[in-house]
JSON list of C-alpha atoms and ligand atoms in Angstrom, two decimals:
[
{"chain": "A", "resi": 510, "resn": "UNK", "atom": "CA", "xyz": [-12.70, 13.50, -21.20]},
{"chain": "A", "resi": 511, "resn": "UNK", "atom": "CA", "xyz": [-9.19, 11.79, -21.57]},
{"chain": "A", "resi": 512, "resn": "UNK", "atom": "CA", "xyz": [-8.92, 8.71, -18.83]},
{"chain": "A", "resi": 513, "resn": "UNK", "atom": "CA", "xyz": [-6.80, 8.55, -16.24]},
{"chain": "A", "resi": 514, "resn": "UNK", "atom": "CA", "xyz": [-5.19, 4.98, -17.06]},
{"chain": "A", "resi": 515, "resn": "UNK", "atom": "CA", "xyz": [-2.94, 3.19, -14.26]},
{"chain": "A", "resi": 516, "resn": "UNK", "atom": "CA", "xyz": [-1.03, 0.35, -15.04]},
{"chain": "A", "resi": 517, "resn": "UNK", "atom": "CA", "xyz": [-0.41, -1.86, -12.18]},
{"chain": "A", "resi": 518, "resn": "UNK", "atom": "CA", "xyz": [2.98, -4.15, -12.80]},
{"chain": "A", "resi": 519, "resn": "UNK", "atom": "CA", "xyz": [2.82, -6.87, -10.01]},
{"chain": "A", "resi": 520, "resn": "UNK", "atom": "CA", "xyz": [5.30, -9.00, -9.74]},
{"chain": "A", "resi": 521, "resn": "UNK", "atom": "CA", "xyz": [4.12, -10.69, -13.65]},
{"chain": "A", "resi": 522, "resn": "UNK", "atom": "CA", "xyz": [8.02, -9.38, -14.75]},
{"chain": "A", "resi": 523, "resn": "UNK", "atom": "CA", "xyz": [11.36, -7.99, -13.59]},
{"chain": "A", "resi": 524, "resn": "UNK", "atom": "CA", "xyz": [14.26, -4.98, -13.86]},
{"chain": "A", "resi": 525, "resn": "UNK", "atom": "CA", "xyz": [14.67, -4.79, -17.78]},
{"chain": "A", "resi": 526, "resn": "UNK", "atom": "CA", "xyz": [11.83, -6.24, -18.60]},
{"chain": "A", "resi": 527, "resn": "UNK", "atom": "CA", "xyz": [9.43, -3.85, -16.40]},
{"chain": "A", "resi": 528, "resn": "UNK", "atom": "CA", "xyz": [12.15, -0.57, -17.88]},
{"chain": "A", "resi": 529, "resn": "UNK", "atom": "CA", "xyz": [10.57, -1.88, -20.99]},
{"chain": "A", "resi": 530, "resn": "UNK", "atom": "CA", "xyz": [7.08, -1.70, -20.79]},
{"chain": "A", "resi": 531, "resn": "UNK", "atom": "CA", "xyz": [7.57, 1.77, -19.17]},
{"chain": "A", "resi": 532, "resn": "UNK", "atom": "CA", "xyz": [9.37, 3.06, -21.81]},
{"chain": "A", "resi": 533, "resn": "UNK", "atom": "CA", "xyz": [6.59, 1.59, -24.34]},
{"chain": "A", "resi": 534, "resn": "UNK", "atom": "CA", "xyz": [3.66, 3.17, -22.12]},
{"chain": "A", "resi": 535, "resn": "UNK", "atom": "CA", "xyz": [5.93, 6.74, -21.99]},
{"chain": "A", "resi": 536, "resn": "UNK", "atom": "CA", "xyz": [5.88, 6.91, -25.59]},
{"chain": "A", "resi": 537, "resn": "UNK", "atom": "CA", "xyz": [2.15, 6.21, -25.96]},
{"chain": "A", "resi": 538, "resn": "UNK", "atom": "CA", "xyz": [1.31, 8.73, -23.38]},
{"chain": "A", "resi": 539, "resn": "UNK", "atom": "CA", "xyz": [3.58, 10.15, -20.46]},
{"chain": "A", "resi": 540, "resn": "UNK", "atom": "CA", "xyz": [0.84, 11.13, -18.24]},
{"chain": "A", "resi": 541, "resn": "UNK", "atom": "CA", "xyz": [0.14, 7.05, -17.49]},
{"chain": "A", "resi": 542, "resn": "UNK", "atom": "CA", "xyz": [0.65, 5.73, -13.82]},
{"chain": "A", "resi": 543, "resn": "UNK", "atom": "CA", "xyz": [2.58, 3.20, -13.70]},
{"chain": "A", "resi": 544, "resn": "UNK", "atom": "CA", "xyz": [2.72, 1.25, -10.38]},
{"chain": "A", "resi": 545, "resn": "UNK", "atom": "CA", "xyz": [6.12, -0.61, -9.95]},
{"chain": "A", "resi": 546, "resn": "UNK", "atom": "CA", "xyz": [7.61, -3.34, -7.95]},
{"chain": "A", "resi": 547, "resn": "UNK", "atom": "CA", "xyz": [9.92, -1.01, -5.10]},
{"chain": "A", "resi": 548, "resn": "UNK", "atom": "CA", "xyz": [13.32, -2.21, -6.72]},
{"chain": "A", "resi": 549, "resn": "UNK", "atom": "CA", "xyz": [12.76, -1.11, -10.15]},
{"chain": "A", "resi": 550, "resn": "UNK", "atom": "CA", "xyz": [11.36, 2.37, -8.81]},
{"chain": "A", "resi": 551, "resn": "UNK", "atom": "CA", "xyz": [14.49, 4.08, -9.30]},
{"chain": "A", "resi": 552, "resn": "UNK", "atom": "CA", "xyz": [16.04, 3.18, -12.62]},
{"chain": "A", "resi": 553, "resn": "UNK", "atom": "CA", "xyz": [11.94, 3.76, -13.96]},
{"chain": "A", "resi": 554, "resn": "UNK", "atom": "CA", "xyz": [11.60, 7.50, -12.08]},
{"chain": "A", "resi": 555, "resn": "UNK", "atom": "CA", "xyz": [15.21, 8.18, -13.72]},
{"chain": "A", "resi": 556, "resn": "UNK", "atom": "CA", "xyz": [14.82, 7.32, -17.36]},
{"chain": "A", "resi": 557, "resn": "UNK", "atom": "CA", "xyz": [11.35, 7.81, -18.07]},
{"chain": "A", "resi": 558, "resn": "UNK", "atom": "CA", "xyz": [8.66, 10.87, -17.56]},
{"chain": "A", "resi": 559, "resn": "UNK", "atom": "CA", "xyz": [6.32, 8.84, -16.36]},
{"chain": "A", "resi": 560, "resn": "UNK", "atom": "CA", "xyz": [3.82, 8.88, -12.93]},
{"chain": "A", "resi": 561, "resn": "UNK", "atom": "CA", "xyz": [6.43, 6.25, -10.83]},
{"chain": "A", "resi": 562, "resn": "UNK", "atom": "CA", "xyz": [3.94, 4.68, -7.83]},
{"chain": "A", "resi": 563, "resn": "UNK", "atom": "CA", "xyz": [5.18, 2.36, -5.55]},
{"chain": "A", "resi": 564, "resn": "UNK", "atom": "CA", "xyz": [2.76, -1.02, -5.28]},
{"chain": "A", "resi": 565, "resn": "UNK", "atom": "CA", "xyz": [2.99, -0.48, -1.48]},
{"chain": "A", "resi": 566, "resn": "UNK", "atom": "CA", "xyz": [4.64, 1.63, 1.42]},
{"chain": "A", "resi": 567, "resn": "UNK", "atom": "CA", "xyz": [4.28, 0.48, 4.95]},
{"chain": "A", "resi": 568, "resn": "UNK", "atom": "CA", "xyz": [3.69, 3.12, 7.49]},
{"chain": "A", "resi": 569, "resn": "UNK", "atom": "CA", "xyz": [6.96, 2.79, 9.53]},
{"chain": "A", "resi": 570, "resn": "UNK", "atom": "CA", "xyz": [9.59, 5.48, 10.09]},
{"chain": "A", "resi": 571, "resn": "UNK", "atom": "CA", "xyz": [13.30, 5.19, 9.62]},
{"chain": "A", "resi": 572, "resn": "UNK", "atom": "CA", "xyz": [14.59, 2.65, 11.98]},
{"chain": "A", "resi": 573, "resn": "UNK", "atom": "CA", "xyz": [13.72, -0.82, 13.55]},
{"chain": "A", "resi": 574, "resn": "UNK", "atom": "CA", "xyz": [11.85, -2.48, 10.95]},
{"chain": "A", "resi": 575, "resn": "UNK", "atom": "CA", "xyz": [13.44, -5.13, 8.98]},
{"chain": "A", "resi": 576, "resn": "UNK", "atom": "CA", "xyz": [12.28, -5.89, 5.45]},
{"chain": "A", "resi": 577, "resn": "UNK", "atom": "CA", "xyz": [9.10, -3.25, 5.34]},
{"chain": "A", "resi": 578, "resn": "UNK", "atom": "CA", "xyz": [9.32, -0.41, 2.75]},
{"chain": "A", "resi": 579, "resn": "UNK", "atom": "CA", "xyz": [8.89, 3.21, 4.07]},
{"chain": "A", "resi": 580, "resn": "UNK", "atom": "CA", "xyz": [7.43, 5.71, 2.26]},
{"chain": "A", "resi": 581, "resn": "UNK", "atom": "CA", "xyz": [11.00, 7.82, 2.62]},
{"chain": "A", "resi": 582, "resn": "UNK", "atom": "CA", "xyz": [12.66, 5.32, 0.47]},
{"chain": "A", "resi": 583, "resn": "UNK", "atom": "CA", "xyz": [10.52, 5.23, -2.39]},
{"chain": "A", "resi": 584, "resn": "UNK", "atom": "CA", "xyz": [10.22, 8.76, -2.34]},
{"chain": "A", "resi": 585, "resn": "UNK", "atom": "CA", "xyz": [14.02, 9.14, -2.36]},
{"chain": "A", "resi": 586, "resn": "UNK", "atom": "CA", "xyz": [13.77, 6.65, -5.24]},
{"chain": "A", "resi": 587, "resn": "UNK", "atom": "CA", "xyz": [11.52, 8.73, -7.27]},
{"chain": "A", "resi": 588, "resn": "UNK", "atom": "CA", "xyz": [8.38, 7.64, -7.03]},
{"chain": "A", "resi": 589, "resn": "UNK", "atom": "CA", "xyz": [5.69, 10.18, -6.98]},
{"chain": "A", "resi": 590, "resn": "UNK", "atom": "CA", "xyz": [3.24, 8.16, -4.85]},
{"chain": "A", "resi": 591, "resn": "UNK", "atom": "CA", "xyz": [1.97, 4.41, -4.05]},
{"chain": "A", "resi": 592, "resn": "UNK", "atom": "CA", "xyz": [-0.68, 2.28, -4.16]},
{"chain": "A", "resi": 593, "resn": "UNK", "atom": "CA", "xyz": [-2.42, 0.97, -1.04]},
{"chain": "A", "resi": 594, "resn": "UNK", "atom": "CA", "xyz": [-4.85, -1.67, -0.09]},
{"chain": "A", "resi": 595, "resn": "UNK", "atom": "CA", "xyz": [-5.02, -3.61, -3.47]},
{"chain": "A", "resi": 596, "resn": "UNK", "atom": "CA", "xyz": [-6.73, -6.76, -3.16]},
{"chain": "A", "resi": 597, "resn": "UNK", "atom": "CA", "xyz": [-3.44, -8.74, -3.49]},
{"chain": "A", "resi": 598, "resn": "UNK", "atom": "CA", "xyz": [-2.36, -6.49, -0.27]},
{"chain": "A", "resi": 599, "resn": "UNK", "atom": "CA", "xyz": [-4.85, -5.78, 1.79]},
{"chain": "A", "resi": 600, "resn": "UNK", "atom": "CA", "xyz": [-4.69, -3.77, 5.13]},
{"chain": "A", "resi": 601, "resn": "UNK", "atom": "CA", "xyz": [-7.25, -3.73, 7.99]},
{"chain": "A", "resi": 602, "resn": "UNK", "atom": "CA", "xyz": [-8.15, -0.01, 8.12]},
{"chain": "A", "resi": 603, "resn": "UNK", "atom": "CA", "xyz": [-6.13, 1.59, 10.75]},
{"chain": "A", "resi": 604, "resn": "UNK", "atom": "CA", "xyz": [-2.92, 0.59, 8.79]},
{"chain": "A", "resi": 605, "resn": "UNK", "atom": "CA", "xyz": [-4.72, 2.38, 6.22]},
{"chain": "A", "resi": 606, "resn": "UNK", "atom": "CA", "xyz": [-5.40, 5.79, 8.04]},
{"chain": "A", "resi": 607, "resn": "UNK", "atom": "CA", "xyz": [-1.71, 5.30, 9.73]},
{"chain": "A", "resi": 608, "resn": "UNK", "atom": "CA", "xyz": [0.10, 4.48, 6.30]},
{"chain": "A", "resi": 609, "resn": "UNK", "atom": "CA", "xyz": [-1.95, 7.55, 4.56]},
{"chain": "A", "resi": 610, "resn": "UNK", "atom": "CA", "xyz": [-1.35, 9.85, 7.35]},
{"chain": "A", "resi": 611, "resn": "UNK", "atom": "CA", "xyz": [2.90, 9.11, 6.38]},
{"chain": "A", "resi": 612, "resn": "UNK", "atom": "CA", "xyz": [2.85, 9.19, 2.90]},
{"chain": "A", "resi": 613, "resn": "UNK", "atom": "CA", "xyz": [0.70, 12.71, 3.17]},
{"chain": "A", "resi": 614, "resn": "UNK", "atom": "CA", "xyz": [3.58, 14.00, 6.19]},
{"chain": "A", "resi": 615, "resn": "UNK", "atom": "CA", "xyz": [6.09, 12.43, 3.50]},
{"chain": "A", "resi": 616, "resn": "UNK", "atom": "CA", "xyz": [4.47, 13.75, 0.00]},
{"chain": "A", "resi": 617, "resn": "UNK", "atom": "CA", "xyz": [3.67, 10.88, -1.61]},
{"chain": "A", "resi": 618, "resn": "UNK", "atom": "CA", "xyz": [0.33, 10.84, -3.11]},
{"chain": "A", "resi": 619, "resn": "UNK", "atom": "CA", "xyz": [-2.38, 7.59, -3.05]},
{"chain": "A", "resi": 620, "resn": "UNK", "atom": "CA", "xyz": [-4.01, 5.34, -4.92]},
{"chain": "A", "resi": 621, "resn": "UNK", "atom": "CA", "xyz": [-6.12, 3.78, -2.70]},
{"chain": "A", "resi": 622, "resn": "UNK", "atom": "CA", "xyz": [-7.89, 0.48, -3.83]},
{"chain": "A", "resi": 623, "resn": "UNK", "atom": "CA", "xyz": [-11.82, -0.73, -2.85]},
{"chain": "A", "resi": 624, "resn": "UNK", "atom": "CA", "xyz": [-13.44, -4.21, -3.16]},
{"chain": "A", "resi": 625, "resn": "UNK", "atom": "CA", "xyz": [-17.00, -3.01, -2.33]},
{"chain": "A", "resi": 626, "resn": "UNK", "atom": "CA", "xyz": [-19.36, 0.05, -2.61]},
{"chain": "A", "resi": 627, "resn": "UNK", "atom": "CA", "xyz": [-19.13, 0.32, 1.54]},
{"chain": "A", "resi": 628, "resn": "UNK", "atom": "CA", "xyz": [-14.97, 0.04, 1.22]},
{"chain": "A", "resi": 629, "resn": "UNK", "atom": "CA", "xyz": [-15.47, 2.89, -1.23]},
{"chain": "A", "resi": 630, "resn": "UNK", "atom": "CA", "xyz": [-17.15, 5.00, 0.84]},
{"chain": "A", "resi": 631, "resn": "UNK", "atom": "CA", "xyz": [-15.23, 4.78, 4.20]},
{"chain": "A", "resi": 632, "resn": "UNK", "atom": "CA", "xyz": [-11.68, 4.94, 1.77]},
{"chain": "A", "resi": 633, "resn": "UNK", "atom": "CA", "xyz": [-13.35, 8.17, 0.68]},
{"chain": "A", "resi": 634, "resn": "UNK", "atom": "CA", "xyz": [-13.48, 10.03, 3.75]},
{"chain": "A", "resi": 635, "resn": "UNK", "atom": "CA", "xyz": [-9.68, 9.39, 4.16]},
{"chain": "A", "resi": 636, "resn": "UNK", "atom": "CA", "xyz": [-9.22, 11.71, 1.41]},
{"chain": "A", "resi": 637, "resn": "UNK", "atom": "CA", "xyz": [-7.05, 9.80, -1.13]},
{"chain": "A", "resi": 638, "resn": "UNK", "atom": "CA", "xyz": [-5.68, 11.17, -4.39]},
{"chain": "A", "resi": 639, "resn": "UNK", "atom": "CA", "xyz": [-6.67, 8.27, -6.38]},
{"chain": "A", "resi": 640, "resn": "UNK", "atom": "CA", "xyz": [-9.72, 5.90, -5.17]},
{"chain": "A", "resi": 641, "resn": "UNK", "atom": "CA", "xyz": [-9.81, 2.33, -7.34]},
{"chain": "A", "resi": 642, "resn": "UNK", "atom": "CA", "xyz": [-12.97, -0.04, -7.33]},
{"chain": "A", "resi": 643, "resn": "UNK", "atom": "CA", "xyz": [-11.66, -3.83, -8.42]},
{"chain": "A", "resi": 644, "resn": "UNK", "atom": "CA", "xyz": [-13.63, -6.75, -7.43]},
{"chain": "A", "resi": 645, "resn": "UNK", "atom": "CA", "xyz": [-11.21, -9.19, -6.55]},
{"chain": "A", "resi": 646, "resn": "UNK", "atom": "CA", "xyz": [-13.02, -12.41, -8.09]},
{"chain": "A", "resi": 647, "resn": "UNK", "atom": "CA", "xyz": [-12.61, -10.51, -11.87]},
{"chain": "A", "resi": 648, "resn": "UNK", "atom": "CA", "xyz": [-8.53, -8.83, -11.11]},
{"chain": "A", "resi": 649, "resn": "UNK", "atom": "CA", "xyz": [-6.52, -11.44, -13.76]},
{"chain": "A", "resi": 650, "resn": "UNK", "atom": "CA", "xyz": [-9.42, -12.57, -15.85]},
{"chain": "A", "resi": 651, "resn": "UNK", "atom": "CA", "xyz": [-11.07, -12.01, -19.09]},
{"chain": "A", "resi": 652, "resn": "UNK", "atom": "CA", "xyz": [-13.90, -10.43, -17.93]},
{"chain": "A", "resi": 653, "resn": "UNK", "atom": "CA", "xyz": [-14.34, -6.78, -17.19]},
{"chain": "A", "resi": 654, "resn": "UNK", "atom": "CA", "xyz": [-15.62, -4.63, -14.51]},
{"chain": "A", "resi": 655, "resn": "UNK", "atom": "CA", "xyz": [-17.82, -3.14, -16.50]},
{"chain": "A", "resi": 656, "resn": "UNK", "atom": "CA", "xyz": [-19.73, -5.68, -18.15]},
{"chain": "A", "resi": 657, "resn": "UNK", "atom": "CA", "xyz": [-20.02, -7.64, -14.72]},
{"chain": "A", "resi": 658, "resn": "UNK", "atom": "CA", "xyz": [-20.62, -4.89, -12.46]},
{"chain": "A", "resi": 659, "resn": "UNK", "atom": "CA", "xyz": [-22.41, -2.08, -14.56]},
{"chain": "A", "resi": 660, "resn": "UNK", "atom": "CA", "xyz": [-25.06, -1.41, -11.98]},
{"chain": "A", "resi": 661, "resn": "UNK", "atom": "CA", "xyz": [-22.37, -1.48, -9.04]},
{"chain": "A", "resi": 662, "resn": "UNK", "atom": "CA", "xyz": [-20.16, 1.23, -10.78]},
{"chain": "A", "resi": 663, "resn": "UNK", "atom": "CA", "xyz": [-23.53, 3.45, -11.54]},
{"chain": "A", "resi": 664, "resn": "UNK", "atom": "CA", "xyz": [-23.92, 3.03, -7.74]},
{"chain": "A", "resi": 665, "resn": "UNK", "atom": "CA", "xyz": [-20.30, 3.89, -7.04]},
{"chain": "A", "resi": 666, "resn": "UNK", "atom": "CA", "xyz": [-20.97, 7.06, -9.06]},
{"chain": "A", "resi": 667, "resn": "UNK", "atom": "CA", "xyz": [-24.00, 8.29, -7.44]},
{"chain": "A", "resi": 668, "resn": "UNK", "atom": "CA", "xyz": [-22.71, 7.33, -3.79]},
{"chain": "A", "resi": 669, "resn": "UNK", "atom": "CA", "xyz": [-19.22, 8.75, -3.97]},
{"chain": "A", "resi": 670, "resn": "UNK", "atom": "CA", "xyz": [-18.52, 12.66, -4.29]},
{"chain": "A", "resi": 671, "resn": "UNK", "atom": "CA", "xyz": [-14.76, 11.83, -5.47]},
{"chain": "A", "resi": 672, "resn": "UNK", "atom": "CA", "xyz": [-13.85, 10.68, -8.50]},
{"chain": "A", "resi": 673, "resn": "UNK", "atom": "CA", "xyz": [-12.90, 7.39, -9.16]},
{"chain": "A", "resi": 674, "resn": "UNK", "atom": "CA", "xyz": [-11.33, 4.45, -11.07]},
{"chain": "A", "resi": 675, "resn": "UNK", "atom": "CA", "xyz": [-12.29, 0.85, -11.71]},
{"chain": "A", "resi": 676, "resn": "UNK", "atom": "CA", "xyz": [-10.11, -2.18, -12.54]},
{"chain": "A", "resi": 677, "resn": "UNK", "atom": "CA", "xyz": [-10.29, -5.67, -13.65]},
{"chain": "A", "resi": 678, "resn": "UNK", "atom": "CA", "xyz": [-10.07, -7.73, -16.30]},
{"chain": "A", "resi": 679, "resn": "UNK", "atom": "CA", "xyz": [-10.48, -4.51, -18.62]},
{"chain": "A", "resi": 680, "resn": "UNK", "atom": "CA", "xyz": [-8.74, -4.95, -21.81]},
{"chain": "A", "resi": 681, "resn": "UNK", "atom": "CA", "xyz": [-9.92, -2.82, -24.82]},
{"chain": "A", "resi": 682, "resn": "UNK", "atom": "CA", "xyz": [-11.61, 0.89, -25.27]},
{"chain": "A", "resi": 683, "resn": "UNK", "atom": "CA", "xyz": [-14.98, -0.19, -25.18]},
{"chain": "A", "resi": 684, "resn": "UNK", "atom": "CA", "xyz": [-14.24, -1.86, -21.37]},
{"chain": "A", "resi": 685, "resn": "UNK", "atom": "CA", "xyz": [-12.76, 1.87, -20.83]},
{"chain": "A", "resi": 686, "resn": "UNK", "atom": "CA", "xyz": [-15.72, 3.48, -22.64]},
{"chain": "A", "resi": 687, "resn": "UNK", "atom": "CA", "xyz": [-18.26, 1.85, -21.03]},
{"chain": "A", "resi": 688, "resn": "UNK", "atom": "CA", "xyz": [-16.52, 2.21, -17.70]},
{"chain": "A", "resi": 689, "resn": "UNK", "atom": "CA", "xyz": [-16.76, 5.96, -18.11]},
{"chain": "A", "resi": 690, "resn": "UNK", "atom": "CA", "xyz": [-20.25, 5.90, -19.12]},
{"chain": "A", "resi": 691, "resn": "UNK", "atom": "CA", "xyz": [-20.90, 4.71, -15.80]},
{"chain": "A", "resi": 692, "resn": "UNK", "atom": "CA", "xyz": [-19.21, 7.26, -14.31]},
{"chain": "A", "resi": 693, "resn": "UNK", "atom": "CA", "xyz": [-15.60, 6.26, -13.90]},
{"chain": "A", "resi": 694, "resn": "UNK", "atom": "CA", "xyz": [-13.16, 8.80, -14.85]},
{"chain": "A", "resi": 695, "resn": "UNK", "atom": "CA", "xyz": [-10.39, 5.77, -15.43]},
{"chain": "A", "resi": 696, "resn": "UNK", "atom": "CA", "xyz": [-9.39, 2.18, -15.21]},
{"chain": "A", "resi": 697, "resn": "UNK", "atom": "CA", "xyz": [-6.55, 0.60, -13.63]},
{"chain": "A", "resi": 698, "resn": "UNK", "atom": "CA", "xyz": [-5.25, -2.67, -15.67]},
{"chain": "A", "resi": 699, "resn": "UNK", "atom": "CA", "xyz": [-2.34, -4.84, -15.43]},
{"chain": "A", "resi": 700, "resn": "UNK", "atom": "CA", "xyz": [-2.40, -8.57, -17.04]},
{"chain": "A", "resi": 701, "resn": "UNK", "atom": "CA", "xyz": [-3.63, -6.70, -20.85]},
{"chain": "A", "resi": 702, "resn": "UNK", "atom": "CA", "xyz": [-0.50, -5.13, -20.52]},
{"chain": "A", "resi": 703, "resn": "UNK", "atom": "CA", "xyz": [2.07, -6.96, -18.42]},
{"chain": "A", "resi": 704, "resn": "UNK", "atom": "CA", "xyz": [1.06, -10.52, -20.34]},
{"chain": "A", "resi": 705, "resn": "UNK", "atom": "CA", "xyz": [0.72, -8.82, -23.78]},
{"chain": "A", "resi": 706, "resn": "UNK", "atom": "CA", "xyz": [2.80, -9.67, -26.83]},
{"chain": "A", "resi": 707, "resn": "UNK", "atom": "CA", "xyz": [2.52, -6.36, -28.05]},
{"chain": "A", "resi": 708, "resn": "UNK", "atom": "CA", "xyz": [2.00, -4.01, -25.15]},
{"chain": "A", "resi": 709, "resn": "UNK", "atom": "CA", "xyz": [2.35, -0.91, -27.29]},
{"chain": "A", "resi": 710, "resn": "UNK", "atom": "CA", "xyz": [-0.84, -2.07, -28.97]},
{"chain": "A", "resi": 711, "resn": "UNK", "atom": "CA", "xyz": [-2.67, -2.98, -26.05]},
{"chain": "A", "resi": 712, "resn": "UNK", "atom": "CA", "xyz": [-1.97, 0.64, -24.19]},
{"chain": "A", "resi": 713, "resn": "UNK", "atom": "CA", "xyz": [-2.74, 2.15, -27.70]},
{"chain": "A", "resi": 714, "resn": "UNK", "atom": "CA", "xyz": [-6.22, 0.11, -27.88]},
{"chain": "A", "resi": 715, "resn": "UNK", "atom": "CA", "xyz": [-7.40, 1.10, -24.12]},
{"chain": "A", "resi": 716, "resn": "UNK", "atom": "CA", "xyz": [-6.59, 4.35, -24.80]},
{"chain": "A", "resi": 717, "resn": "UNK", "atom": "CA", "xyz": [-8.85, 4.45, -28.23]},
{"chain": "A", "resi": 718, "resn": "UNK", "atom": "CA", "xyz": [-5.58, 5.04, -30.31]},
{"chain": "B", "resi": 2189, "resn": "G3P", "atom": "O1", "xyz": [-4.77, -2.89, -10.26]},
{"chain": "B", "resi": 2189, "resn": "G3P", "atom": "C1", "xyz": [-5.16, -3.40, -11.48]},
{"chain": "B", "resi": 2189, "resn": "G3P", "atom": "C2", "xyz": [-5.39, -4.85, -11.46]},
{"chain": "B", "resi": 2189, "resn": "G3P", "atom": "O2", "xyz": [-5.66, -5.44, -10.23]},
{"chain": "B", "resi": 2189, "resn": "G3P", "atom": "C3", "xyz": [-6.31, -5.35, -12.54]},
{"chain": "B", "resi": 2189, "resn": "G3P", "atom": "O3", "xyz": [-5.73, -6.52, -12.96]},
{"chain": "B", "resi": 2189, "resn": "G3P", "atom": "O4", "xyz": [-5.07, -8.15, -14.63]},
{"chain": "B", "resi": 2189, "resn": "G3P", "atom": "O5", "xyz": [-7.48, -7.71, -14.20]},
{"chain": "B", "resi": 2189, "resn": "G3P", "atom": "O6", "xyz": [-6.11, -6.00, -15.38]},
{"chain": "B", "resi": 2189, "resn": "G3P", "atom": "P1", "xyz": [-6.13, -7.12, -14.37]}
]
């Protein structure tokens, strides 16, 4: 089976630079997620094909609430759905339930993001579209998920009744590979890409191309 592959942008680049790597990961393959920084939503939605997610929505409506980003906007914007609950942005779990709850009402879908095996499994019942297992000590580094966590991810797989994704420090097709042995059904990745010389290659390479 094909993987689902999510590339997560940060805040590693900016505008043109982030247009650019989108338009190298549309021409590799257009059904990539691509999560982007809320200002470069827009221009990304409109001039390429490609799954637009928002890195974060917070779960206010229209009104009151200086400098937050509501999941109306990014919608409006283009963006198909958001991340939530990466372990660069963390919410305590009634933001969770309260910021799914709006972007469900609003039709946005999510990609919800786990730490641990327990995280998994209470994200699960909240229904998500997407559910992500990173272990934060390995998100940015040279080592992958699966070669650090193998017996974790088998456990993922046998505990959860979703499917799922795992991320960090995955680089190449064997990381993705062995991932899906395990019982992932994608990765999520962002520094192979975002840091790469050649980020064609590197999307090529996880995707065994
Ligand atoms: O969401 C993906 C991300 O946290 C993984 O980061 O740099 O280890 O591929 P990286």
């Amino acid at each position: 089976m094909k993987p689902v592959l999510i590339i997560n942008f940060k805040t590693y680049k900016k505008g043109k630079e982030n247009l650019k790597i989108a338009k190298i990961a549309e021409k590799v393959d257009r059904n990539i997620i691509v999560g982007v920084p809320a200002p470069d939503i827009k221009e990304i939605s409109s001039k390429t094909k490609l799954k637009v997610y928002a890195e974060h929505v917070d779960p206010f409506f229209p009104g009151r609430n200086t400098g937050f980003i509501i999941p109306e906007e990014v919608k409006a914007d283009g963006a198909v759905g958001t991340f939530l609950n990466h372990s660069e942005h963390k919410l305590d779990f009634r933001t969770l339930k309260e910021t799914m709850k709006r972007c469900k009402d609003v039709g946005l879908k999510t990609a919800v993001f786990a730490s641990s095996l327990a995280e998994a499994k209470k994200i699960e019942k909240l229904k998500p579209d997407y559910l992500a297992y990173e272990p934060p000590e390995l998100v940015g580094g040279n080592i992958s998920v699966s070669t650090a966590k193998p017996d974790l991810i088998k456990k993922i797989s046998n505990s959860l009744h979703m499917k799922f994704l795992v991320g960090a420090g995955v680089k190449n097709y064997e990381d993705v590979t062995a991932s899906m042995k395990l019982g992932a059904s994608g990765v999520a990745v962002a520094s192979g890409i975002t840091k790469a010389k050649n980020p064609k290659r590197e999307i090529e390479k996880l995707l065994g191309k």
